[in-house]
PDB file of C-alpha atoms and ligand atoms in Angstrom:
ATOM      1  CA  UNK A   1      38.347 200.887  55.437  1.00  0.00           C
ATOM      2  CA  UNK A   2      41.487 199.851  53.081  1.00  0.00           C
ATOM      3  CA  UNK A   3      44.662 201.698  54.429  1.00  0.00           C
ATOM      4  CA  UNK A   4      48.162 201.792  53.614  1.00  0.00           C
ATOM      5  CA  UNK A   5      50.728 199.211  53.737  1.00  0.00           C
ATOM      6  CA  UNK A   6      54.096 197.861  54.000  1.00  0.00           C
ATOM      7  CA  UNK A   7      56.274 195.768  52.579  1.00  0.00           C
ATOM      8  CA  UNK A   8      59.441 194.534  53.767  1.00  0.00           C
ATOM      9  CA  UNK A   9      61.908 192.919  51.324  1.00  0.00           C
ATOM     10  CA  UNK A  10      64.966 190.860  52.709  1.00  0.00           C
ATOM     11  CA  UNK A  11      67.479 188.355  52.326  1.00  0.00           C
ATOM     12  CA  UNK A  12      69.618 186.380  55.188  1.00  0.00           C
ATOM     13  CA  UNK A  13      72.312 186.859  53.778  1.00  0.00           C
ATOM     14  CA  UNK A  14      72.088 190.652  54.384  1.00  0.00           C
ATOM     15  CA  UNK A  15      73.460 191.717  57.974  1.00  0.00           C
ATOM     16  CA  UNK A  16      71.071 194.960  57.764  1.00  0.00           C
ATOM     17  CA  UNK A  17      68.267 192.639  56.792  1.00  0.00           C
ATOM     18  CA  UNK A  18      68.379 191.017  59.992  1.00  0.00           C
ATOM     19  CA  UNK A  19      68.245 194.621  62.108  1.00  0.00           C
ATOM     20  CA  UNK A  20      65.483 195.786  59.818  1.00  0.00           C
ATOM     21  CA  UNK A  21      63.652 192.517  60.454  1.00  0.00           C
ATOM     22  CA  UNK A  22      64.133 192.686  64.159  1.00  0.00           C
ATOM     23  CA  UNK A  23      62.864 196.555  63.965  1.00  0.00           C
ATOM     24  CA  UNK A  24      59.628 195.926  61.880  1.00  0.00           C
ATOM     25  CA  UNK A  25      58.857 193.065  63.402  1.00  0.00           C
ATOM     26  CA  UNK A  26      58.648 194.302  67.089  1.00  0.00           C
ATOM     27  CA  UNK A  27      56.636 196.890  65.767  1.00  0.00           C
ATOM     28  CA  UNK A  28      53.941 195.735  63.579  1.00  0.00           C
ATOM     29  CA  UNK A  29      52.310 194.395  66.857  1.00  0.00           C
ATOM     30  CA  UNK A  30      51.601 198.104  67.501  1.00  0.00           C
ATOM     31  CA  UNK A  31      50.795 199.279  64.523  1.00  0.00           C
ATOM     32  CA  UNK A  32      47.640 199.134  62.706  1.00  0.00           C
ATOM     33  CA  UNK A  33      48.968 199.041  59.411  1.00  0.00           C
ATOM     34  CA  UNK A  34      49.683 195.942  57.776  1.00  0.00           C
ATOM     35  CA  UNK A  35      53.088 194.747  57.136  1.00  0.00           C
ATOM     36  CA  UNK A  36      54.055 192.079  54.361  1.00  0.00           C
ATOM     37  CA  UNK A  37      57.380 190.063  54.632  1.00  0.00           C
ATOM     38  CA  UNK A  38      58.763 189.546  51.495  1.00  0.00           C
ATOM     39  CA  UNK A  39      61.942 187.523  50.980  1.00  0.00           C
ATOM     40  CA  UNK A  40      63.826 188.627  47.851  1.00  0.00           C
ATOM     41  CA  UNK A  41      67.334 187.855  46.319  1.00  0.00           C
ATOM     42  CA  UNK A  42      69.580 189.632  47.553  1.00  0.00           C
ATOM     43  CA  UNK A  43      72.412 189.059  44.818  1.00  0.00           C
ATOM     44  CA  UNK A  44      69.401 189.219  42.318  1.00  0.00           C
ATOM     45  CA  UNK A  45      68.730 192.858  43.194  1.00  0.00           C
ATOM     46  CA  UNK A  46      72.442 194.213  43.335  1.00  0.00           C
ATOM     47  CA  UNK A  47      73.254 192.744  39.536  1.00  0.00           C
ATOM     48  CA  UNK A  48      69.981 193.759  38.511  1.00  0.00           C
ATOM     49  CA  UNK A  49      70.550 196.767  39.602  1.00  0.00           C
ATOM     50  CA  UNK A  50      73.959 197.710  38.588  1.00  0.00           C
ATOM     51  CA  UNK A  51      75.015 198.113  41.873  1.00  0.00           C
ATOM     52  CA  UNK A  52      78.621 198.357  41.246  1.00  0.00           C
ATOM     53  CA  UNK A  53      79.528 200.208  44.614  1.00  0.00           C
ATOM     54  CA  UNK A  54      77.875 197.658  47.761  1.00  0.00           C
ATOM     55  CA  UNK A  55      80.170 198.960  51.294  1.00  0.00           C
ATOM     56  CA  UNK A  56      82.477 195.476  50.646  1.00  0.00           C
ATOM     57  CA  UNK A  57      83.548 196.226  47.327  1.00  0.00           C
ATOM     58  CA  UNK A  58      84.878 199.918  48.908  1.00  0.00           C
ATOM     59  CA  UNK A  59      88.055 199.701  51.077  1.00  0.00           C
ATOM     60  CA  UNK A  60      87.072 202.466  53.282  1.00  0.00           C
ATOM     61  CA  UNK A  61      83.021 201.656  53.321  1.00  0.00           C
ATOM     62  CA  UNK A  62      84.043 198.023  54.360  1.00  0.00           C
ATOM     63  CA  UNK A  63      86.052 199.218  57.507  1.00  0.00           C
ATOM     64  CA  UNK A  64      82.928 201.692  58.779  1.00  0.00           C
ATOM     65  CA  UNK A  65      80.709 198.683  57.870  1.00  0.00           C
ATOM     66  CA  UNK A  66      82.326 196.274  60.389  1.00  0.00           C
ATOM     67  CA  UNK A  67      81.538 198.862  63.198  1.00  0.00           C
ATOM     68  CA  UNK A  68      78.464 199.851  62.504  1.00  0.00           C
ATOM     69  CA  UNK A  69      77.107 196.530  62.065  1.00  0.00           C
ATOM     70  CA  UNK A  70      78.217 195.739  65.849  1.00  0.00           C
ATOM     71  CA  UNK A  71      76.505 199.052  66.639  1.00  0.00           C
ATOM     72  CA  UNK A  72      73.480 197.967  65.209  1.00  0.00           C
ATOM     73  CA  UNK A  73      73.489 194.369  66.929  1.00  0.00           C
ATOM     74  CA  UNK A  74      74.343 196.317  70.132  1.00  0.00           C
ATOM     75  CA  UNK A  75      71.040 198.243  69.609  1.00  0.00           C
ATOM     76  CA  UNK A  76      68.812 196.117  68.637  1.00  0.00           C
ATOM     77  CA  UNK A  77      70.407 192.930  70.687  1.00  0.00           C
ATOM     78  CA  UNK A  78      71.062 190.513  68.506  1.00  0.00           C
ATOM     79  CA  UNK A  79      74.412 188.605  69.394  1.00  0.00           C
ATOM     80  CA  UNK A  80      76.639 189.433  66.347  1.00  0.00           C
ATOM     81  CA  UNK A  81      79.567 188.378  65.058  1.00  0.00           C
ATOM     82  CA  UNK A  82      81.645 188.987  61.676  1.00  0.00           C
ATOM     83  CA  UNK A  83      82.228 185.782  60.196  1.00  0.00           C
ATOM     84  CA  UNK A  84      86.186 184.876  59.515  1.00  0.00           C
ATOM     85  CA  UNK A  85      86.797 185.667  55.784  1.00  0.00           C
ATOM     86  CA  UNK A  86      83.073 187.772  55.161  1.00  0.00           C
ATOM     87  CA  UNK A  87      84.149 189.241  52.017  1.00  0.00           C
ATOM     88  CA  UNK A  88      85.561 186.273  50.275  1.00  0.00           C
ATOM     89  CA  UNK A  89      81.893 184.357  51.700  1.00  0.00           C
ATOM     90  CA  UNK A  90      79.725 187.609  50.101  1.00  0.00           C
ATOM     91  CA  UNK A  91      81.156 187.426  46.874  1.00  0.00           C
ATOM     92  CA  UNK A  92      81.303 184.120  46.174  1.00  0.00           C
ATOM     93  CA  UNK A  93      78.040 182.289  48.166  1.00  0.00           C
ATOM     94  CA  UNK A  94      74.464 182.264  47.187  1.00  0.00           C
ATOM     95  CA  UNK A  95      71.606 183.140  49.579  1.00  0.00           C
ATOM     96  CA  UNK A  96      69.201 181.784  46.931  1.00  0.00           C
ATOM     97  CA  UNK A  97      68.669 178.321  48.873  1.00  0.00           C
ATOM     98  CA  UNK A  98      67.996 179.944  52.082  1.00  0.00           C
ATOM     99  CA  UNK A  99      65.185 182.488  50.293  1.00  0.00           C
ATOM    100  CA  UNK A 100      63.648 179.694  48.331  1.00  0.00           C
ATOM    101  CA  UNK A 101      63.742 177.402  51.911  1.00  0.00           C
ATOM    102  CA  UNK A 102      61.537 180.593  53.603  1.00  0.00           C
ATOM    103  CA  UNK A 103      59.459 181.080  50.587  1.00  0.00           C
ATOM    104  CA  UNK A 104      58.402 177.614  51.175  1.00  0.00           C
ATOM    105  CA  UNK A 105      57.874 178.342  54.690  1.00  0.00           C
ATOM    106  CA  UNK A 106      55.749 181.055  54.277  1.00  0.00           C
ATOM    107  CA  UNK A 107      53.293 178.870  51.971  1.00  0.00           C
ATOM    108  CA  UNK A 108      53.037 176.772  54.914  1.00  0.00           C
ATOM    109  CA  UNK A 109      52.658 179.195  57.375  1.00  0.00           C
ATOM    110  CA  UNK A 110      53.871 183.013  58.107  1.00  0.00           C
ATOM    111  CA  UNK A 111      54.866 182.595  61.656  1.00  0.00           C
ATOM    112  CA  UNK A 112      57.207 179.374  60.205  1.00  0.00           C
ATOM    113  CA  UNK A 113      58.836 181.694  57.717  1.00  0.00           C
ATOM    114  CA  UNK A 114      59.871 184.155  60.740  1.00  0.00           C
ATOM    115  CA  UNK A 115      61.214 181.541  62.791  1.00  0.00           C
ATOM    116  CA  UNK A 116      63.215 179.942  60.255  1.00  0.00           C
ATOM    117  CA  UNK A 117      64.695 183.174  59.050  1.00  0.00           C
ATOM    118  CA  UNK A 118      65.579 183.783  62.718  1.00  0.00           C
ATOM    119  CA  UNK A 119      67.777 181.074  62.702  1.00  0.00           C
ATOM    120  CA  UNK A 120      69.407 181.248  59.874  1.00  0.00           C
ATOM    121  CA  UNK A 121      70.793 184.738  60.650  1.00  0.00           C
ATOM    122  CA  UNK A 122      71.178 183.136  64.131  1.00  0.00           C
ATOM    123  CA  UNK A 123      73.345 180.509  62.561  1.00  0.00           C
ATOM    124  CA  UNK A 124      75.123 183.057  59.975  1.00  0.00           C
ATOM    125  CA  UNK A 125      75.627 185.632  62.310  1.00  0.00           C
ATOM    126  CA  UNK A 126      75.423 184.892  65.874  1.00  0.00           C
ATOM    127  CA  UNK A 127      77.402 181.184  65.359  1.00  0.00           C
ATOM    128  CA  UNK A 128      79.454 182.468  62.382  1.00  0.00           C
ATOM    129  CA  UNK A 129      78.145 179.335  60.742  1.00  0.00           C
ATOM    130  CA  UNK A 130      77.015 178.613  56.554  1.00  0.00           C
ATOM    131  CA  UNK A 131      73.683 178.874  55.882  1.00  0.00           C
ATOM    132  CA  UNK A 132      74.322 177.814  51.824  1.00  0.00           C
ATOM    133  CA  UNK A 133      73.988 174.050  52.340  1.00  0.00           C
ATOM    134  CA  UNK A 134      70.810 171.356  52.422  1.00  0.00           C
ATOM    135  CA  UNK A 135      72.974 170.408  55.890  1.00  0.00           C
ATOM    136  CA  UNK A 136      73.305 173.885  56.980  1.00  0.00           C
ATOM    137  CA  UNK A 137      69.281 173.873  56.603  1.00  0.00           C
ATOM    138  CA  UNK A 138      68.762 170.724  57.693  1.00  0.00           C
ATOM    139  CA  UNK A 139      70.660 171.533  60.669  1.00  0.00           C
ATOM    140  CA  UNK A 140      68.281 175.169  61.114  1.00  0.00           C
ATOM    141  CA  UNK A 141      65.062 173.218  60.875  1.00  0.00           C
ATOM    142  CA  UNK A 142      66.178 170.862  63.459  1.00  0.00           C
ATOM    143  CA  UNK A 143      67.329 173.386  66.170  1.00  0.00           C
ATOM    144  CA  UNK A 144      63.846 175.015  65.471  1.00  0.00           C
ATOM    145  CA  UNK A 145      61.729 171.990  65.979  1.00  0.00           C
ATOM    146  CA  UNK A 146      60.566 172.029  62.454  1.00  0.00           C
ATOM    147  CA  UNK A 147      58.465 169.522  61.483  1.00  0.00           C
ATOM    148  CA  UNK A 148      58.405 167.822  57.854  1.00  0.00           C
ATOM    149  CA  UNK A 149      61.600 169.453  57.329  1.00  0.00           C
ATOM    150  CA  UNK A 150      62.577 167.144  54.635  1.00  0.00           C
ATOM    151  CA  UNK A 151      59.696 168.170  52.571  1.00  0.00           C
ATOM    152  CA  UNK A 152      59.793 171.627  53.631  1.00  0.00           C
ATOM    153  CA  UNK A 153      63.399 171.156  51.796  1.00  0.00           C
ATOM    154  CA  UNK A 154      61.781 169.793  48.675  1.00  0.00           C
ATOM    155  CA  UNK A 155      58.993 171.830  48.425  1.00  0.00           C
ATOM    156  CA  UNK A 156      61.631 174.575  48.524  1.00  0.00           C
ATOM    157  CA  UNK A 157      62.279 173.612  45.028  1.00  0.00           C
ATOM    158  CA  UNK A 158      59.325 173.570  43.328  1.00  0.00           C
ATOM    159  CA  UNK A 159      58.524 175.871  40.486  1.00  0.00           C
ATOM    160  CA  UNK A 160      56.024 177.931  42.908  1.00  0.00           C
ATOM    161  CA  UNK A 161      58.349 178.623  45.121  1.00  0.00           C
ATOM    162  CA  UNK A 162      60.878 179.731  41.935  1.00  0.00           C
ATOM    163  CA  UNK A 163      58.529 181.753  40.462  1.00  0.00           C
ATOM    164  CA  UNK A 164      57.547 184.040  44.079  1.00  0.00           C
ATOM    165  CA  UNK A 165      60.802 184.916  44.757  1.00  0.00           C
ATOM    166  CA  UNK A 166      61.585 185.750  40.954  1.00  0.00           C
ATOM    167  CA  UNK A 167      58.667 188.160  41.647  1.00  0.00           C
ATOM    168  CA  UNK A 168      59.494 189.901  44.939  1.00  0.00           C
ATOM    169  CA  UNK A 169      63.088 190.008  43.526  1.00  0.00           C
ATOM    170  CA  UNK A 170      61.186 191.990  40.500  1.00  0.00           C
ATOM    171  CA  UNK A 171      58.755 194.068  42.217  1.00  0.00           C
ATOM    172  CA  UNK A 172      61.369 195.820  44.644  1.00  0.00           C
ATOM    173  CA  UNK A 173      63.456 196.197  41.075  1.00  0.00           C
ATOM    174  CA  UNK A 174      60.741 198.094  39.945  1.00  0.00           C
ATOM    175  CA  UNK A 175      60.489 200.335  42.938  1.00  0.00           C
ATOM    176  CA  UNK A 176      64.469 201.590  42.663  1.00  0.00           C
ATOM    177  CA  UNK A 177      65.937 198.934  44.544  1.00  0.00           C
ATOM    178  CA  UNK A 178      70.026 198.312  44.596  1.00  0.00           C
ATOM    179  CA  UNK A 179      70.294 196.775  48.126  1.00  0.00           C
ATOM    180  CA  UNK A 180      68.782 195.190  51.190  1.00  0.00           C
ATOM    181  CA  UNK A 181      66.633 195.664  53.163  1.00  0.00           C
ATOM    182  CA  UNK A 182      64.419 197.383  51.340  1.00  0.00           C
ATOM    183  CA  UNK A 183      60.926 198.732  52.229  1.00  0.00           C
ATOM    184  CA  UNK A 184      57.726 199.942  50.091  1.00  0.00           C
ATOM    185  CA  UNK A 185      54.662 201.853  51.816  1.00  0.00           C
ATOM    186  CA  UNK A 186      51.750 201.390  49.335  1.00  0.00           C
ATOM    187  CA  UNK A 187      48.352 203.622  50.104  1.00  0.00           C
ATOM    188  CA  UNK A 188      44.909 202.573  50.614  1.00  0.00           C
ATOM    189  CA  UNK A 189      44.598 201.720  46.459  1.00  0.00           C
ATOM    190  CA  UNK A 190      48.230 199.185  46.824  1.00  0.00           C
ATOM    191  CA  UNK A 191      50.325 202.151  45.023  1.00  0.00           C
ATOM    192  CA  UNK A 192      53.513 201.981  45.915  1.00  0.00           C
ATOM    193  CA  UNK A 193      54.018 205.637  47.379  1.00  0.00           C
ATOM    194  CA  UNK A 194      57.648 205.514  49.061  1.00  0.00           C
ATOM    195  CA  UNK A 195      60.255 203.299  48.414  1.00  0.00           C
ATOM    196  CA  UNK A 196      62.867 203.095  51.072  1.00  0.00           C
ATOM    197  CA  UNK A 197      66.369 201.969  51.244  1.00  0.00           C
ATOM    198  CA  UNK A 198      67.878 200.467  54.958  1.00  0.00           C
ATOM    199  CA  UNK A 199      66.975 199.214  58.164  1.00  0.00           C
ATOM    200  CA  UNK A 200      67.707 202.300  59.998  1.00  0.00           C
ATOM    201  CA  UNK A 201      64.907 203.910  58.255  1.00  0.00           C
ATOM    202  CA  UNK A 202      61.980 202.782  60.805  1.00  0.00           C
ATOM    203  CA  UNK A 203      61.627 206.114  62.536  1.00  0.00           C
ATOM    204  CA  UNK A 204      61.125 207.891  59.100  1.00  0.00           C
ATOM    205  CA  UNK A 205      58.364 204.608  57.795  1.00  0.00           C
ATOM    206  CA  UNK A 206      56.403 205.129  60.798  1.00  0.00           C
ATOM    207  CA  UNK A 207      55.724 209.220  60.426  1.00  0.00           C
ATOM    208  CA  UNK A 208      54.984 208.012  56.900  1.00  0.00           C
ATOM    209  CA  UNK A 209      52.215 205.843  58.394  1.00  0.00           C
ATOM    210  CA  UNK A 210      50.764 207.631  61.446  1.00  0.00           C
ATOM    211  CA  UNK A 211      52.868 204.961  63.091  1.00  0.00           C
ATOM    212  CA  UNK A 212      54.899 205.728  66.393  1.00  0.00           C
ATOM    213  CA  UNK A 213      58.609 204.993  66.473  1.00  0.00           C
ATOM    214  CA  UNK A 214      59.330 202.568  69.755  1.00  0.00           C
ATOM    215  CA  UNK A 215      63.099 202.455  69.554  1.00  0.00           C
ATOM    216  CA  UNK A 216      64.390 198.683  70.140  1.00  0.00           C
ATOM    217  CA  UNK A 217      62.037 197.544  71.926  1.00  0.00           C
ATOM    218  CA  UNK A 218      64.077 194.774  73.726  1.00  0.00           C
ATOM    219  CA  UNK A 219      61.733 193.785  76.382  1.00  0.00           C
ATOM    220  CA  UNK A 220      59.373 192.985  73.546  1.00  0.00           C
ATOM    221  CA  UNK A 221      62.068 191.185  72.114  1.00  0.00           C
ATOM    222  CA  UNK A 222      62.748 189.146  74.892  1.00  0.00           C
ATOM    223  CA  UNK A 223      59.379 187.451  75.332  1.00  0.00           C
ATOM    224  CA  UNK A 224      59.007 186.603  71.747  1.00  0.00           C
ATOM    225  CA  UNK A 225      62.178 184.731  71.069  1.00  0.00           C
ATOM    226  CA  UNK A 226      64.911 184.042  73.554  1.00  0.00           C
ATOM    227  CA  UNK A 227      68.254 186.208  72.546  1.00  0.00           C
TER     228      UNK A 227
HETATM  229  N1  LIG B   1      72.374 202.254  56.374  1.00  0.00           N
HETATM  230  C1  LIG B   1      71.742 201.054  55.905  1.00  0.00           C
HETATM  231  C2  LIG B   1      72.780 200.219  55.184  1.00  0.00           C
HETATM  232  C3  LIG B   1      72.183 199.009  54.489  1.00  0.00           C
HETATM  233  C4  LIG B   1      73.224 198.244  53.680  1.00  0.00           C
HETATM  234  O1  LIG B   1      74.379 198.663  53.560  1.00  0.00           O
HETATM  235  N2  LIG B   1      72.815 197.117  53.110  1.00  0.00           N
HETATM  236  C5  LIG B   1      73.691 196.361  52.251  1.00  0.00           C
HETATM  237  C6  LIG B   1      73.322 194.882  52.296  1.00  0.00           C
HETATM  238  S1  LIG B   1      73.591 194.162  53.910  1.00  0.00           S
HETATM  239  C7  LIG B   1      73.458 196.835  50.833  1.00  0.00           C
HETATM  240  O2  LIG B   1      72.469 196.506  50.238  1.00  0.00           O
HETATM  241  N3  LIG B   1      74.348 197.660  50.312  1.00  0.00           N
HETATM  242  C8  LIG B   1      74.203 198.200  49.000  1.00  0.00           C
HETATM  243  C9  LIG B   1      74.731 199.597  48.938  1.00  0.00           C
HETATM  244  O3  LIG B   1      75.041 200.191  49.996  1.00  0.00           O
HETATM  245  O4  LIG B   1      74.828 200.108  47.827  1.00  0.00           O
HETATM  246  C10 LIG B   1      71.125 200.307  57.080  1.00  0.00           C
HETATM  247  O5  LIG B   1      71.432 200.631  58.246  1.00  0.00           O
HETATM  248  O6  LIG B   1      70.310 199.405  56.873  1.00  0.00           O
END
């Protein structure tokens, strides 16, 4: 029988991304619904949008933003850091590179995608290091044992790859979206039904699918990638 859905939109670049990630992801393994990954662009969605007001272009959203980010990584136990200069990096580096890279991955294989966006956040976040470069993903693939990494890197370019994130980037558009992450629950037909802004939003997805809320499920965590 056909039953609802999710899917998850998300870019590294996005610090919430990364909790929302971590939340869905330890979940779906007890869930019977069905959740889609879906890398978008992140910068895509917030000029598309008109989203004039993100938390670092507001003084006093920026400040609470720093702290609740650690309170997030506390929770869901990702090691965390604030890289040095964060606002200058927001404003003026592109993600697009990185989402094309796991685009790629994913029309290799799913569980490839996962493991390469681990490490970029990993890498952006946890080791305060870029993520924008061909070396900074060169450099990701290796510590992740990729293999064919270089043409994982050039497939990354191809029109394909261009076109599918153009077209998650579009269809979470066309749902409302201004920011990241950003979730849609479709019903048994694939109409989109709720459209939901935030990571922090798992409890509410899951009473929307019969779904049980787990909290962080750290042990879970644990034995599927080492912290
Ligand atoms: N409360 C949300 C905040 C999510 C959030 O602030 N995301 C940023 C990107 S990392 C964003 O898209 N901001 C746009 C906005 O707040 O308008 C959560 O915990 O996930």
């Amino acid at each position: 029988m056909a039953k609802r859905s999710v899917d998850f939109f998300f870019d590294v670049i996005s610090p919430y991304s990364y909790f929302g990630f971590e939340g869905i992801t330890r979940h779906r393994h007890l869930w019977s619904t069905p959740v889609r990954l879906r890398p978008f662009y992140f910068a895509g969605v917030i000029k598309q949008s008109k989203n004039e007001s993100p938390p670092l272009a507001i003084p006093i959203k920026e400040k609470y933003m720093y702290k609740d980010l650690v309170l997030n990584a506390q929770y869901w136990g990702v090691s965390f850091r604030i890289p040095k200069d964060y606002k200058k990096m927001m404003f003026t580096s592109s993600s697009i590179e990185a989402q094309r890279l796991l685009i790629a991955a994913q029309l290799r294989d799913e569980k490839l995608m996962e493991n390469i966006a681990r490490g970029l956040w990993q890498r952006l976040y946890g080791y305060n290091k870029e993520i924008f470069s061909r070396h900074d993903m060169e450099s990701v693939l290796r510590d992740r044992h990729v293999k064919d990494a270089n043409e994982l890197i050039e497939s990354s370019q191809s029109d394909e790859v261009k076109k599918i994130l153009r077209e998650n980037t579009d269809e979470a558009l066309q749902t409302g979206c201004f920011g990241a992450p950003w979730t849609t629950v479709k019903d048994a037909s694939g109409k989109t039904t709720h459209a939901i802004f935030g990571g922090d939003r798992l409890p509410q997805i899951a009473d929307l699918l019969g779904e049980k809320f787990h909290g962080n499920l750290l042990d879970q965590a644990k034995s599927q990638w080492s912290l």
